[in-house]
Structure formats: C-alpha cells, structure tokens
DNA sequence: GTACTTGTTGAACG
DNA sequence: TCGTTCAACAAGTA
C-alpha cells in the first residue's frame, strides 16, 4: 500500500523524468477513477509538465496554472515507460509482469516523446482529477499539516493531541485533519519507536512520551523515504532499485513473530477498524 | 465460500 | 459546534 514515503519516492522519480515533457493525450475508460470532464481534458492536453510534487498522499503534476492530481489510495500503481526506462511505484500487482497496459490499467497519459505514464489500480479506490490553481489551493487548505514540514513543531503536536485527549493515540495519528500523511504502517512503527502502546488515550501521554512520538514520526518517515518505501512493485528502475523498508519494519505485519528488540511475540488487534501491531513488553 | 486487507470521507451520534 | 465512532467503498489474495 502506498503511503507517504512511497508516494514521495514515486514523486521524486517522476519529477526527474517528466519535467518539460508535453502531454499529447489522456485515455481512460473508467469514469470512477478518471474524473476529468471533456473540457478539462482539453485544457490538459498540449500542456508541458513543470514539476511533480506531493501533498499528503496526493501526487500533483503541475502544468502551470493547471494541475493533474493523482491519489493511489490502497492499490494504485504508477508506471512510467520510456526509452530504456521503466520505473514504477505503488502497490505491486501479482501476475501481470511488465505487460503494459494490463487489465488493471485505468488511465494512460501519453507524452510527446513516445513515453507514457500508466495508472494501474486493482481495486479502483484511487482517482485522477484536475484542478486549477485556486481549486488546488482550496483542496490543500482542508488538509492537515505535513509531518515533514517545519511547521510540524512540538508545540503544534502537543496542541493537536490535546484536541484528541479521549481518543486512542493511534486513531489520533491517523486523523488526516490535523496531520496528513501518516498511514497505518507508519502509525504502528512510530508508536513502537516511541515505546507507546497504540490503544493508550492521547490524554494519558506524559510530556516526554509526546516528545518521543513527535520525534519518531518524521524520523521513521525519512528513513522509509531513504529506503524508497515499504511496498514497491516488482518493477525496478534503470539502476535496479526497489523499495526495501519492509526489512526495517519492527512491528507492522509481524504479528506472532518475535519482537526485534525483546523477543516477545508481536501482538495484533483491530483498532479503529485497522490492524494494529505492538510489542507488549517494549511499549508502555 | 469466507475472512481479511486499508485511505478517506461523510453520516450519525451524544 | 465539537468530539467521536463507524460504515462504506472495492476486489484480489490467502
């Protein structure tokens, strides 16, 4: 599942490849995923890509005054196929190999040099839309703070937790209205790193625990970005790189396996409808 | 056949 | 109004 570090990785790869390319066509047969009106398609075709950036888990393709916005949700995958380059990121799709397009391809964006960007999504949770500059600004205003930005201060984090005193700390971390971009994997990992049990009430955290958690979140996200994300597909780029943060996960997806620190089996329950992993000995 | 998986939103509740 | 909980979406994989 693409989370913030995966999206960041994709964005960096795409930014290095797509800048200055001109969009010559967009195709899709899936109206749920592809949300551009015919008029918007006309506005986008012929435009040159200025930059590719990330906001929360959205991928924003800046066309200068106009933007294409892509959200991969759980199972989305982006593959760029150009001359001698095949780069991809997001959810791996089993059995489809490197065939493009495949049966899960929902949107194809073609560029002036014969290369193309494929949006594949097994479960059709993701979407592609377009927004003018002012529409994008509106969209961004509704989102919480970026956990990797300078604004994510200890003061802000304390205030945020004080709003959520009665909620479990894990649920608080997943609430996108305050901090955007922390997903299930990184919520569990941040709580392990700061030695806090996920089902503690946010209001019960000691000041040092709040500080530890505040430090752990960007630290883990940055490390995951360095490792090119947790979930990368079997596609690799020209350098043969693939995401390998999965090796560094301490609790997520390791239910019943030994805690890497103390050896006790990692526990798992369902909290806020999400699989939640923790070590009963290491986390207080 | 069935349980399981999750990002995001919006509805419903007190 | 605010905080909080929870269902819904979707469909492949185990």
mmCIF file with all atom_site columns, C-alpha atoms in Angstrom, chain A residues 3 39 53-54 59-60 69 126 149 161 228:
data_model
loop_
_atom_site.group_PDB
_atom_site.id
_atom_site.type_symbol
_atom_site.label_atom_id
_atom_site.label_alt_id
_atom_site.label_comp_id
_atom_site.label_asym_id
_atom_site.label_entity_id
_atom_site.label_seq_id
_atom_site.pdbx_PDB_ins_code
_atom_site.Cartn_x
_atom_site.Cartn_y
_atom_site.Cartn_z
_atom_site.occupancy
_atom_site.B_iso_or_equiv
_atom_site.pdbx_formal_charge
_atom_site.auth_seq_id
_atom_site.auth_comp_id
_atom_site.auth_asym_id
_atom_site.auth_atom_id
_atom_site.pdbx_PDB_model_num
ATOM 1  C CA . UNK A 1 3   ? 1.869   5.539  1.983   1.00 0.00 ? 3   UNK A CA 1
ATOM 2  C CA . UNK A 1 39  ? -13.396 20.265 -21.165 1.00 0.00 ? 39  UNK A CA 1
ATOM 3  C CA . UNK A 1 53  ? 5.220   17.240 -6.258  1.00 0.00 ? 53  UNK A CA 1
ATOM 4  C CA . UNK A 1 54  ? 3.485   15.661 -3.290  1.00 0.00 ? 54  UNK A CA 1
ATOM 5  C CA . UNK A 1 59  ? 0.659   13.306 -6.473  1.00 0.00 ? 59  UNK A CA 1
ATOM 6  C CA . UNK A 1 60  ? 0.384   16.710 -8.100  1.00 0.00 ? 60  UNK A CA 1
ATOM 7  C CA . UNK A 1 69  ? -3.884  15.244 -9.190  1.00 0.00 ? 69  UNK A CA 1
ATOM 8  C CA . UNK A 1 126 ? -7.685  5.645  -6.452  1.00 0.00 ? 126 UNK A CA 1
ATOM 9  C CA . UNK A 1 149 ? 7.445   20.295 7.230   1.00 0.00 ? 149 UNK A CA 1
ATOM 10 C CA . UNK A 1 161 ? -3.029  15.757 20.981  1.00 0.00 ? 161 UNK A CA 1
ATOM 11 C CA . UNK A 1 228 ? 12.404  4.023  -1.167  1.00 0.00 ? 228 UNK A CA 1
#
